[in-house]
CSV table of C-alpha atoms in Angstrom, one decimal:
chain,number,residue,atom,x,y,z
A,1,MET,CA,119.7,-8.1,3.2
A,2,ILE,CA,120.1,-9.8,6.6
A,3,THR,CA,117.2,-8.6,8.8
A,4,ARG,CA,117.2,-8.2,12.6
A,5,ALA,CA,114.8,-11.3,12.8
A,6,THR,CA,117.3,-13.4,10.9
A,7,TYR,CA,120.1,-12.5,13.2
A,8,ILE,CA,118.0,-13.2,16.3
A,9,ALA,CA,117.2,-16.6,14.9
A,10,ARG,CA,120.9,-17.2,14.2
A,11,LEU,CA,122.0,-16.4,17.7
A,12,GLY,CA,119.0,-17.8,19.5
A,13,ILE,CA,118.5,-16.6,23.0
A,14,ALA,CA,122.0,-15.0,23.0
A,15,LEU,CA,120.5,-11.8,21.5
A,16,LEU,CA,117.3,-11.9,23.6
A,17,GLY,CA,118.7,-10.1,26.6
A,18,THR,CA,120.8,-12.7,28.2
A,19,ALA,CA,123.7,-10.4,29.0
A,20,LEU,CA,122.1,-9.2,32.2
A,21,SER,CA,121.0,-12.6,33.3
A,22,LEU,CA,124.6,-13.9,32.8
A,23,LEU,CA,125.8,-11.3,35.3
A,24,LEU,CA,123.2,-12.2,37.8
A,25,SER,CA,123.7,-15.9,37.7
A,26,ALA,CA,126.9,-17.6,38.9
A,27,CYS,CA,125.2,-20.9,38.6
A,28,ALA,CA,124.5,-20.5,34.9
A,29,THR,CA,128.2,-19.8,34.2
A,30,LEU,CA,129.7,-23.0,35.6
A,31,PRO,CA,133.5,-22.6,35.8
A,32,ARG,CA,136.1,-24.7,34.2
A,33,THR,CA,137.7,-25.2,37.6
A,34,ASP,CA,134.7,-27.3,38.7
A,35,THR,CA,136.5,-30.3,40.1
A,36,LEU,CA,134.3,-30.2,43.2
A,37,THR,CA,131.1,-29.9,41.3
A,38,ARG,CA,129.8,-33.3,40.4
A,39,PHE,CA,127.6,-34.3,37.5
A,40,ASN,CA,124.6,-34.7,39.8
A,41,HIS,CA,125.1,-31.2,41.3
A,42,ILE,CA,123.8,-29.4,38.3
A,43,GLN,CA,120.3,-28.9,36.9
A,44,PHE,CA,119.6,-28.5,33.2
A,45,ILE,CA,116.8,-28.2,30.8
A,46,GLY,CA,116.3,-30.3,27.6
A,47,SER,CA,113.7,-31.1,25.0
A,48,HIS,CA,111.1,-33.9,24.7
A,49,ASN,CA,111.0,-35.8,21.4
A,50,SER,CA,113.9,-33.6,20.3
A,51,TYR,CA,114.0,-34.7,16.6
A,52,LYS,CA,110.4,-33.9,15.9
A,53,GLN,CA,109.2,-31.8,13.0
A,54,ALA,CA,105.7,-30.6,12.7
A,55,ILE,CA,103.0,-32.9,11.3
A,56,ASP,CA,101.8,-31.8,7.9
A,57,THR,CA,99.0,-29.3,8.4
A,58,GLN,CA,96.4,-31.2,6.4
A,59,LEU,CA,97.3,-34.5,8.1
A,60,LEU,CA,96.9,-32.8,11.5
A,61,GLN,CA,93.6,-31.4,10.5
A,62,LEU,CA,92.4,-34.9,9.4
A,63,LEU,CA,93.6,-36.3,12.7
A,64,HIS,CA,91.8,-33.5,14.7
A,65,LYS,CA,88.5,-34.5,13.1
A,66,ASP,CA,88.9,-38.0,14.3
A,67,ASN,CA,90.6,-37.5,17.6
A,68,PRO,CA,91.0,-33.9,18.7
A,69,GLN,CA,92.8,-34.7,22.0
A,70,LEU,CA,95.4,-36.7,20.2
A,71,ALA,CA,95.9,-34.1,17.5
A,72,GLN,CA,96.4,-31.4,20.2
A,73,SER,CA,99.0,-33.6,22.0
A,74,LEU,CA,101.0,-33.9,18.8
A,75,ASP,CA,100.9,-30.3,17.7
A,76,TYR,CA,104.5,-29.2,18.6
A,77,ALA,CA,107.9,-29.2,16.9
A,78,HIS,CA,111.5,-28.5,17.5
A,79,VAL,CA,114.5,-26.8,15.8
A,80,PRO,CA,117.3,-29.1,14.6
A,81,LEU,CA,119.4,-30.9,17.3
A,82,ALA,CA,122.5,-28.8,16.9
A,83,GLU,CA,120.5,-25.6,17.2
A,84,GLN,CA,119.0,-26.8,20.5
A,85,LEU,CA,122.5,-27.5,21.8
A,86,ASP,CA,123.6,-24.1,20.6
A,87,LEU,CA,120.8,-22.6,22.7
A,88,GLY,CA,122.1,-24.3,25.8
A,89,LEU,CA,119.9,-27.4,26.1
A,90,ARG,CA,121.7,-30.4,27.5
A,91,ASN,CA,119.1,-33.1,27.3
A,92,LEU,CA,117.7,-34.7,24.1
A,93,GLU,CA,115.2,-37.4,23.5
A,94,LEU,CA,115.1,-39.8,20.6
A,95,ASP,CA,112.3,-42.3,19.7
A,96,LEU,CA,113.7,-45.4,17.9
A,97,PHE,CA,112.1,-48.0,15.6
A,98,TYR,CA,114.1,-51.2,14.9
A,99,ASP,CA,114.5,-51.7,11.1
A,100,PRO,CA,117.5,-54.0,10.5
A,101,GLU,CA,116.7,-54.6,6.8
A,102,GLY,CA,115.4,-51.1,6.0
A,103,GLY,CA,112.3,-50.0,4.2
A,104,ARG,CA,109.8,-50.9,6.9
A,105,PHE,CA,108.7,-47.3,7.4
A,106,ALA,CA,109.6,-45.8,4.0
A,107,GLU,CA,106.0,-45.2,2.8
A,108,PRO,CA,104.0,-43.6,5.6
A,109,MET,CA,100.2,-43.9,5.2
A,110,GLY,CA,99.9,-40.3,6.2
A,111,LEU,CA,101.4,-39.2,2.9
A,112,ASN,CA,98.7,-41.0,1.0
A,113,ASN,CA,95.9,-39.2,2.8
A,114,ILE,CA,96.8,-35.6,1.9
A,115,PRO,CA,97.4,-33.9,-1.5
A,116,ASN,CA,100.8,-32.6,-2.4
A,117,PRO,CA,102.7,-33.5,0.7
A,118,LYS,CA,106.1,-32.0,1.2
A,119,ALA,CA,109.1,-34.1,0.3
A,120,TYR,CA,109.9,-37.2,2.4
A,121,ASP,CA,113.3,-38.9,2.3
A,122,GLN,CA,112.2,-42.4,1.4
A,123,GLN,CA,115.7,-43.3,0.2
A,124,ALA,CA,117.1,-42.7,3.7
A,125,MET,CA,114.2,-44.8,5.1
A,126,GLN,CA,115.2,-47.7,2.8
A,127,GLN,CA,118.5,-48.0,4.6
A,128,PRO,CA,118.9,-50.6,7.3
A,129,GLY,CA,119.2,-49.3,10.8
A,130,PHE,CA,117.3,-47.6,13.6
A,131,LYS,CA,114.7,-45.0,12.5
A,132,VAL,CA,113.9,-41.9,14.4
A,133,MET,CA,110.3,-40.7,14.5
A,134,HIS,CA,107.4,-40.4,16.9
A,135,VAL,CA,104.5,-42.4,15.6
A,136,GLN,CA,104.6,-44.6,12.5
A,137,ASP,CA,102.5,-43.5,9.6
A,138,ILE,CA,101.1,-40.4,11.5
A,139,ASP,CA,103.9,-38.4,13.2
A,140,PHE,CA,106.8,-39.4,11.1
A,141,ARG,CA,108.6,-36.1,10.3
A,142,SER,CA,112.1,-35.9,11.8
A,143,HIS,CA,115.1,-33.7,11.6
A,144,CYS,CA,117.2,-36.9,11.2
A,145,LEU,CA,115.5,-40.1,10.1
A,146,LEU,CA,118.4,-42.4,10.9
A,147,LEU,CA,119.8,-42.8,14.4
A,148,SER,CA,123.3,-42.8,12.9
A,149,GLU,CA,122.6,-39.5,11.2
A,150,CYS,CA,121.3,-38.0,14.5
A,151,LEU,CA,124.4,-39.1,16.4
A,152,GLN,CA,126.8,-37.9,13.7
A,153,ARG,CA,125.2,-34.4,13.9
A,154,LEU,CA,125.7,-34.5,17.7
A,155,THR,CA,129.3,-35.6,17.4
A,156,ALA,CA,130.0,-32.8,14.9
A,157,TRP,CA,128.6,-30.3,17.3
A,158,SER,CA,130.6,-31.8,20.1
A,159,ASP,CA,133.8,-31.6,18.1
A,160,ALA,CA,133.1,-27.9,17.6
A,161,ASN,CA,132.3,-27.5,21.4
A,162,PRO,CA,134.7,-30.0,23.0
A,163,THR,CA,134.3,-28.7,26.6
A,164,HIS,CA,130.5,-28.6,26.6
A,165,THR,CA,128.5,-29.5,29.6
A,166,PRO,CA,127.5,-33.2,29.4
A,167,VAL,CA,124.5,-34.0,27.2
A,168,VAL,CA,122.0,-36.7,28.3
A,169,ILE,CA,120.1,-38.5,25.6
A,170,THR,CA,117.0,-40.5,26.6
A,171,ILE,CA,115.9,-43.3,24.3
A,172,ASN,CA,112.4,-44.6,23.8
A,173,ALA,CA,112.3,-48.0,22.0
A,174,LYS,CA,109.0,-48.0,20.0
A,175,ASP,CA,107.3,-51.2,19.0
A,176,ALA,CA,103.6,-50.6,19.6
A,177,VAL,CA,101.3,-51.8,16.8
A,178,ILE,CA,98.6,-49.5,15.5
A,179,GLU,CA,95.7,-51.6,14.3
A,180,GLN,CA,94.9,-49.6,11.1
A,181,PRO,CA,94.9,-50.9,7.5
A,182,GLY,CA,98.2,-50.3,5.8
A,183,PHE,CA,100.1,-49.1,8.9
A,184,ALA,CA,103.6,-50.5,9.3
A,185,THR,CA,104.1,-53.1,12.0
A,186,PRO,CA,107.1,-52.3,14.2
A,187,LEU,CA,109.5,-55.0,15.2
A,188,PRO,CA,110.0,-55.9,18.9
A,189,PHE,CA,113.2,-54.9,20.7
A,190,ASP,CA,114.8,-58.2,21.4
A,191,VAL,CA,118.4,-59.1,22.4
A,192,LEU,CA,119.6,-58.6,18.8
A,193,ALA,CA,118.0,-55.2,18.7
A,194,TRP,CA,119.6,-54.2,22.0
A,195,ASP,CA,123.0,-55.4,20.9
A,196,ALA,CA,122.7,-53.5,17.6
A,197,LEU,CA,121.7,-50.4,19.5
A,198,ASP,CA,124.6,-50.6,21.8
A,199,THR,CA,126.9,-51.1,18.8
A,200,THR,CA,125.5,-48.1,17.0
A,201,LEU,CA,125.9,-45.8,20.0
A,202,ARG,CA,129.5,-46.9,20.6
A,203,ARG,CA,130.4,-46.6,16.9
A,204,GLU,CA,129.0,-43.1,16.5
A,205,LEU,CA,129.8,-41.6,19.9
A,206,GLY,CA,133.1,-43.3,20.5
A,207,GLU,CA,135.0,-42.2,23.6
A,208,ARG,CA,132.4,-39.4,24.1
A,209,LEU,CA,130.0,-42.0,25.4
A,210,PHE,CA,129.9,-42.3,29.2
A,211,GLU,CA,128.9,-45.9,29.9
A,212,PRO,CA,127.6,-47.6,33.1
A,213,ASP,CA,130.9,-49.6,33.5
A,214,GLU,CA,132.8,-46.3,33.8
A,215,LEU,CA,130.5,-45.1,36.6
A,216,ARG,CA,130.5,-48.4,38.4
A,217,GLY,CA,134.3,-48.9,38.4
A,218,ALA,CA,135.2,-51.3,41.1
A,219,SER,CA,131.8,-51.2,42.8
A,220,ALA,CA,129.5,-54.2,42.6
A,221,THR,CA,126.4,-52.2,41.6
A,222,LEU,CA,125.5,-48.9,40.3
A,223,PRO,CA,123.8,-47.7,43.5
A,224,GLN,CA,127.1,-48.4,45.3
A,225,ALA,CA,128.9,-46.2,42.8
A,226,VAL,CA,126.3,-43.5,43.1
A,227,ALA,CA,126.8,-43.5,46.8
A,228,GLU,CA,130.5,-43.0,46.3
A,229,GLY,CA,129.8,-40.1,44.0
A,230,TRP,CA,129.4,-39.2,40.4
A,231,PRO,CA,132.4,-38.0,38.4
A,232,SER,CA,133.1,-34.3,38.6
A,233,LEU,CA,131.6,-31.9,36.0
A,234,ALA,CA,135.1,-31.3,34.7
A,235,GLN,CA,135.6,-35.0,34.0
A,236,MET,CA,132.2,-35.2,32.3
A,237,ARG,CA,132.7,-32.2,29.9
A,238,GLY,CA,132.5,-33.3,26.3
A,239,ARG,CA,130.6,-36.5,27.1
A,240,PHE,CA,127.2,-38.0,26.2
A,241,VAL,CA,125.2,-40.1,28.6
A,242,VAL,CA,122.5,-42.3,27.0
A,243,VAL,CA,119.5,-43.6,29.1
A,244,LEU,CA,117.0,-46.2,28.1
A,245,ASP,CA,113.6,-44.8,29.2
A,246,HIS,CA,111.8,-48.1,29.8
A,247,GLY,CA,110.8,-50.4,32.7
A,248,GLY,CA,109.1,-53.7,32.7
A,249,ALA,CA,109.7,-56.2,30.0
A,250,LYS,CA,112.0,-54.0,27.9
A,251,LEU,CA,114.2,-53.2,30.8
A,252,ALA,CA,114.4,-56.8,31.8
A,253,SER,CA,115.3,-57.8,28.2
A,254,TYR,CA,118.1,-55.1,28.1
A,255,VAL,CA,119.5,-56.1,31.5
A,256,ALA,CA,119.4,-59.9,30.9
A,257,GLY,CA,122.9,-61.3,31.0
A,258,HIS,CA,124.2,-57.8,32.0
A,259,PRO,CA,123.8,-57.5,35.8
A,260,ALA,CA,124.3,-53.9,37.0
A,261,LEU,CA,124.4,-53.1,33.2
A,262,ALA,CA,127.9,-54.6,32.9
A,263,GLY,CA,128.9,-54.3,29.2
A,264,ARG,CA,125.9,-52.2,28.2
A,265,ALA,CA,126.2,-48.8,26.5
A,266,MET,CA,123.1,-47.3,28.1
A,267,PHE,CA,122.0,-46.5,31.6
A,268,ALA,CA,118.4,-47.6,32.2
A,269,ASN,CA,115.4,-46.5,34.1
A,270,ALA,CA,115.7,-49.3,36.7
A,271,PRO,CA,113.8,-49.4,40.0
A,272,LEU,CA,115.4,-47.4,42.8
A,273,GLY,CA,117.9,-49.5,44.7
A,274,SER,CA,118.2,-52.2,42.1
A,275,PRO,CA,121.7,-53.1,40.9
A,276,GLU,CA,121.1,-51.2,37.6
A,277,ALA,CA,119.7,-48.0,39.2
A,278,ALA,CA,121.6,-44.7,38.6
A,279,ILE,CA,119.5,-42.5,36.4
A,280,LEU,CA,115.7,-42.5,37.1
A,281,ILE,CA,112.8,-41.3,34.9
A,282,ILE,CA,110.1,-39.8,37.1
A,283,ASN,CA,107.9,-37.6,34.8
A,284,ASP,CA,105.3,-36.2,37.2
A,285,PRO,CA,106.9,-33.5,39.4
A,286,LEU,CA,103.5,-32.6,40.8
A,287,GLY,CA,102.3,-36.0,42.1
A,288,GLN,CA,105.8,-37.4,42.7
A,289,ALA,CA,107.8,-34.5,43.9
A,290,ALA,CA,108.7,-36.2,47.2
A,291,ARG,CA,109.9,-39.3,45.4
A,292,ILE,CA,112.1,-37.2,43.1
A,293,THR,CA,113.6,-35.2,46.0
A,294,ALA,CA,114.4,-38.4,47.9
A,295,ALA,CA,116.1,-40.0,45.0
A,296,VAL,CA,118.2,-36.8,44.3
A,297,ASN,CA,119.2,-36.6,47.9
A,298,ALA,CA,120.3,-40.2,47.7
A,299,GLY,CA,122.7,-39.3,44.9
A,300,TYR,CA,120.6,-40.5,41.9
A,301,VAL,CA,120.1,-38.5,38.8
A,302,VAL,CA,116.5,-37.9,37.9
A,303,ARG,CA,114.8,-36.7,34.7
A,304,THR,CA,111.3,-35.2,34.9
A,305,ARG,CA,109.0,-33.1,32.7
A,306,SER,CA,107.8,-29.6,33.0
A,307,ASP,CA,105.0,-30.0,30.6
A,308,ALA,CA,103.2,-32.6,28.5
A,309,ASP,CA,100.9,-33.0,25.6
A,310,THR,CA,100.8,-29.2,25.0
A,311,ARG,CA,98.5,-28.7,28.0
A,312,GLU,CA,100.6,-26.2,29.9
A,313,ALA,CA,101.3,-24.2,26.8
A,314,ARG,CA,97.6,-24.0,26.0
A,315,SER,CA,96.7,-22.9,29.5
A,316,GLY,CA,99.7,-20.9,30.5
A,317,ASP,CA,100.1,-23.1,33.6
A,318,TYR,CA,103.6,-23.0,35.2
A,319,ALA,CA,102.8,-25.1,38.3
A,320,ARG,CA,104.4,-28.2,36.9
A,321,MET,CA,107.5,-26.4,35.8
A,322,ARG,CA,107.9,-24.7,39.2
A,323,SER,CA,107.5,-28.1,40.9
A,324,ALA,CA,110.1,-29.7,38.6
A,325,PHE,CA,112.6,-27.0,39.4
A,326,ALA,CA,112.0,-27.2,43.1
A,327,SER,CA,112.1,-31.0,43.2
A,328,GLY,CA,115.9,-31.1,42.5
A,329,ALA,CA,115.5,-33.3,39.4
A,330,GLN,CA,118.7,-32.7,37.5
A,331,ILE,CA,117.1,-33.1,34.0
A,332,ILE,CA,114.0,-31.2,33.1
A,333,SER,CA,112.4,-32.0,29.7
A,334,THR,CA,110.1,-29.6,27.8
A,335,ASP,CA,108.6,-29.0,24.4
A,336,TYR,CA,108.8,-25.2,25.0
A,337,TYR,CA,112.4,-24.0,25.5
A,338,GLN,CA,111.3,-21.1,23.2
A,339,PRO,CA,108.1,-19.2,23.8
A,340,GLU,CA,105.0,-20.7,22.2
A,341,THR,CA,103.1,-17.8,20.8
A,342,ARG,CA,100.1,-19.5,19.2
A,343,PHE,CA,98.1,-20.0,22.3
A,344,GLY,CA,98.3,-16.5,23.7
A,345,TYR,CA,100.4,-17.2,26.8
A,346,GLY,CA,104.0,-17.3,25.5
A,347,PHE,CA,104.6,-20.4,27.6
A,348,HIS,CA,108.3,-21.3,27.8
A,349,VAL,CA,110.6,-23.1,30.2
A,350,ARG,CA,113.8,-21.6,31.4
A,351,PHE,CA,115.5,-21.0,34.8
A,352,PRO,CA,114.8,-17.7,36.5
A,353,ASP,CA,118.1,-16.3,35.1
A,354,GLY,CA,116.9,-17.1,31.6
A,355,GLY,CA,119.3,-19.9,31.0
A,356,PHE,CA,119.2,-23.7,30.7
A,357,VAL,CA,122.0,-24.9,33.0
A,358,ARG,CA,122.5,-24.0,36.7
A,359,CYS,CA,123.7,-25.4,39.9
A,360,ASN,CA,121.1,-27.7,41.5
A,361,PRO,CA,119.3,-25.7,44.2
A,362,LEU,CA,118.6,-28.8,46.2
A,363,VAL,CA,122.0,-30.5,46.0
A,364,GLN,CA,124.4,-27.5,45.6
A,365,PRO,CA,122.6,-24.2,45.9
A,366,GLU,CA,125.8,-22.2,46.4
A,367,CYS,CA,127.8,-21.9,43.2
A,368,GLU,CA,130.8,-19.6,43.3
A,369,LEU,CA,132.1,-18.1,40.1
A,370,ARG,CA,135.7,-19.2,39.9
A,371,GLY,CA,136.6,-19.2,36.2
A,372,THR,CA,138.0,-15.9,35.0
A,373,GLY,CA,139.1,-16.4,31.4
A,374,ALA,CA,138.2,-18.0,28.1
A,375,ALA,CA,141.2,-19.8,26.6
A,376,SER,CA,139.5,-19.9,23.2
A,377,LEU,CA,139.6,-16.1,23.0
A,378,ALA,CA,143.1,-15.5,24.3
A,379,ASP,CA,145.6,-14.3,21.6
A,380,SER,CA,142.8,-13.9,19.0
A,381,ALA,CA,142.2,-11.0,16.7
A,382,TRP,CA,138.8,-9.9,15.2
A,383,GLU,CA,137.5,-7.4,12.7
A,384,LEU,CA,134.1,-5.7,12.9
A,385,VAL,CA,131.5,-7.0,10.4
A,386,ALA,CA,128.4,-5.2,11.5
A,387,PHE,CA,126.5,-3.6,14.4
A,388,LEU,CA,123.0,-5.0,14.9
A,389,SER,CA,120.7,-2.6,16.7
A,390,MET,CA,117.6,-3.7,18.6
A,391,ASP,CA,115.9,-0.6,17.2
A,392,ASP,CA,114.3,-1.5,13.9
A,393,ALA,CA,114.8,2.1,12.7
A,394,ILE,CA,118.6,1.6,12.9
A,395,GLY,CA,118.8,-2.1,12.0
A,396,ARG,CA,122.1,-3.5,10.8
A,397,VAL,CA,125.0,-1.0,10.3
A,398,THR,CA,128.1,-2.1,8.4
A,399,PRO,CA,131.4,-0.1,8.2
A,400,PRO,CA,132.7,0.9,4.7
A,401,ALA,CA,134.8,-1.8,3.0
A,402,ASP,CA,137.9,0.3,3.2
A,403,VAL,CA,137.6,1.1,7.0
A,404,ARG,CA,138.8,-1.3,9.6
A,405,TYR,CA,137.8,-1.7,13.2
A,406,THR,CA,139.7,-4.5,15.0
A,407,LEU,CA,140.3,-6.0,18.4
A,408,ALA,CA,143.4,-8.0,19.4
A,409,LEU,CA,142.6,-9.9,22.6
A,410,GLN,CA,145.9,-10.7,24.3
A,411,ALA,CA,146.5,-13.6,26.7
A,412,ASP,CA,147.6,-11.2,29.4
A,413,GLY,CA,144.1,-9.6,29.5
A,414,THR,CA,144.9,-6.5,27.5
A,415,VAL,CA,143.3,-5.6,24.2
A,416,GLN,CA,144.7,-3.5,21.3
A,417,MET,CA,142.2,-1.8,19.1
A,418,ARG,CA,142.1,-0.2,15.7
A,419,LEU,CA,139.2,2.3,15.5
A,420,ASN,CA,139.3,3.5,11.9
A,421,CYS,CA,142.1,6.1,11.9
A,422,ASN,CA,142.4,5.9,15.7
A,423,ARG,CA,144.2,3.5,17.9
A,424,GLY,CA,143.0,2.3,21.4
A,425,ASN,CA,143.7,-0.1,24.2
A,426,SER,CA,141.9,-1.5,27.2
A,427,THR,CA,141.6,-4.7,29.2
A,428,TRP,CA,139.2,-7.6,28.7
A,429,GLN,CA,137.8,-10.4,30.8
A,430,ALA,CA,135.6,-13.4,29.8
A,431,VAL,CA,133.9,-15.9,32.1
A,432,LEU,CA,132.7,-19.1,30.6
A,433,GLY,CA,129.1,-20.1,30.4
A,434,ALA,CA,127.8,-23.7,30.2
A,435,ASP,CA,130.3,-24.2,27.4
A,436,GLU,CA,133.3,-22.3,26.0
A,437,ARG,CA,131.3,-20.6,23.3
A,438,ARG,CA,129.3,-18.2,25.4
A,439,GLY,CA,129.5,-16.4,28.7
A,440,GLN,CA,130.2,-13.0,30.3
A,441,PHE,CA,132.5,-10.5,28.6
A,442,THR,CA,133.6,-7.1,29.8
A,443,PHE,CA,136.1,-4.5,28.7
A,444,GLY,CA,137.9,-2.0,31.1
A,445,VAL,CA,138.2,1.7,30.4
A,446,VAL,CA,139.1,2.4,26.8
A,447,ALA,CA,141.9,4.8,26.1
A,448,SER,CA,142.2,5.9,22.5
A,449,THR,CA,143.5,8.7,20.2
A,450,LYS,CA,141.1,11.4,19.2
A,451,MET,CA,141.7,12.0,15.5
A,452,LEU,CA,138.8,13.1,13.4
A,453,CYS,CA,138.4,10.3,10.9
A,454,PRO,CA,136.7,11.0,7.6
A,455,PRO,CA,133.0,10.2,7.6
A,456,PRO,CA,131.2,7.9,7.6
A,457,HIS,CA,132.8,6.4,10.7
A,458,MET,CA,131.9,4.3,13.8
A,459,ASP,CA,135.1,4.9,15.9
A,460,ALA,CA,133.4,7.1,18.6
A,461,GLN,CA,130.4,4.8,18.8
A,462,LEU,CA,132.5,1.6,19.1
A,463,ALA,CA,134.8,3.1,21.7
A,464,ARG,CA,131.8,4.3,23.7
A,465,ASP,CA,129.9,1.0,23.4
A,466,LEU,CA,132.7,-1.3,24.5
A,467,LYS,CA,132.2,-0.4,28.1
A,468,TYR,CA,128.6,-1.7,27.9
A,469,VAL,CA,129.5,-5.1,26.5
A,470,ARG,CA,128.3,-7.8,28.9
A,471,SER,CA,128.2,-11.2,27.0
A,472,PHE,CA,129.8,-13.0,24.2
A,473,VAL,CA,128.7,-15.8,21.8
A,474,MET,CA,131.1,-17.7,19.4
A,475,GLN,CA,129.1,-19.2,16.6
A,476,GLU,CA,130.8,-20.8,13.6
A,477,ASP,CA,133.5,-18.3,12.7
A,478,ARG,CA,131.9,-15.3,14.3
A,479,LEU,CA,132.3,-13.6,17.7
A,480,TYR,CA,129.2,-11.7,18.9
A,481,LEU,CA,129.5,-9.1,21.7
A,482,SER,CA,126.2,-8.1,23.1
A,483,LEU,CA,125.6,-4.8,25.0
A,484,PHE,CA,123.8,-4.4,28.3
A,485,ALA,CA,120.0,-4.3,28.4
A,486,ASP,CA,119.5,-5.2,24.7
A,487,GLY,CA,121.6,-2.3,23.6
A,488,GLY,CA,122.6,-4.1,20.4
A,489,THR,CA,125.3,-6.6,19.3
A,490,TYR,CA,128.6,-6.3,17.5
A,491,GLU,CA,129.5,-9.0,15.0
A,492,PHE,CA,133.2,-9.8,14.4
A,493,ARG,CA,135.0,-12.2,12.1
A,494,PRO,CA,138.6,-13.6,12.6
A,495,LEU,CA,141.3,-11.1,11.5
A,496,GLY,CA,143.9,-13.8,11.0
A,497,ASP,CA,146.7,-12.4,13.1
A,498,ALA,CA,147.1,-10.9,16.5
A,499,SER,CA,147.9,-7.3,15.4
A,500,PRO,CA,145.3,-4.6,15.0
């Protein structure tokens, strides 16, 4: 039996009361007619170390005995990448280790220090290519161990959501040596490594990858291109932007022979005003708020962090988050896009409307709602699968197998309904959210016949509830229509034709 908790996990925040917030926030529902809204005009939330799974409990306990502060800083985890994107996050972070021959990190020491560890895909780690994990031999659990695998999951999600708000991926190139017996020694990122990384990104992301050359165009440097303006949000939909999060020697090595990042696949955290500067990493919104704001006002895109090392979650301190929002930084990274309940504060990072994408209050605070329809829903027909009540006493209600409740959404904004033995009609309107698969949804007044259908029946309930629908989510092959103020959610599956 599918429980209410299972459904809430499946739909993420869509079933946690976002219908009202969608109505209250024009900025969260960016229109498709957004040619005047540029990429740097939006603000969005993403995750830090997005691939990370939890450290094995026994290994974390051992680490805590030796270094409690370090153990606390590593005590967080994320849902898989595609689930994060389904929630609405639009920034991901991947930590990479260079392993051109394969096998360098296939046998983490941490597995030898605890009894009966859970399975670890050593076969995948034997393959050549960049590996994705946080700390070798200690914090090595990952939702996708190979960079190529991570990127393939992202492109599969993008194929299913082709008009999504652009996704920014920040990259950390890990090569620090941990002086402990038996620990793997990472390889340095040299020119061969950088070239291999660019090749992997281009191979897996293809035309979805927005590269520095595309921004620079005919300009001599990236700052000149930034001054002329970023592409519109409409032009950037369905794209990925990759940023190398390093300065110093690694940045110099990546830039060498590629002035203004000519021919490179990634943007880079270059110093403000340098020929390679376009996207900056400024992680302290408390101490460097003025620097962030100045860079944003100059046209640069900035990533910052709303929390770090689990400190804010453990103390319930939102000062850093509020400063990050106010700074105008376009990209805000967190470990807590979902409430963290273990520490008693429920710390989480979302915009005031409950969403993860909005117009940037510093650059473009006014965001008019101009889109009025969802093309993916026009001329579609749906059959009711179940009603999920937020009241545990009611739970999940399914119609009898021989009774049909259907909706046929016409392109002209009308809807034809079959309500068991009755027929009905109304109007419908959808407004896109950050991507085409969620947003606002409303029905007009429902007119229907009033025959007394044999029990059990849901025709009167459905006809009554449709006027309270406020949001939609399309996930896999299902359409979910959520009612005002957590009143419940109706789940529909495709009917297969446009007649009720």
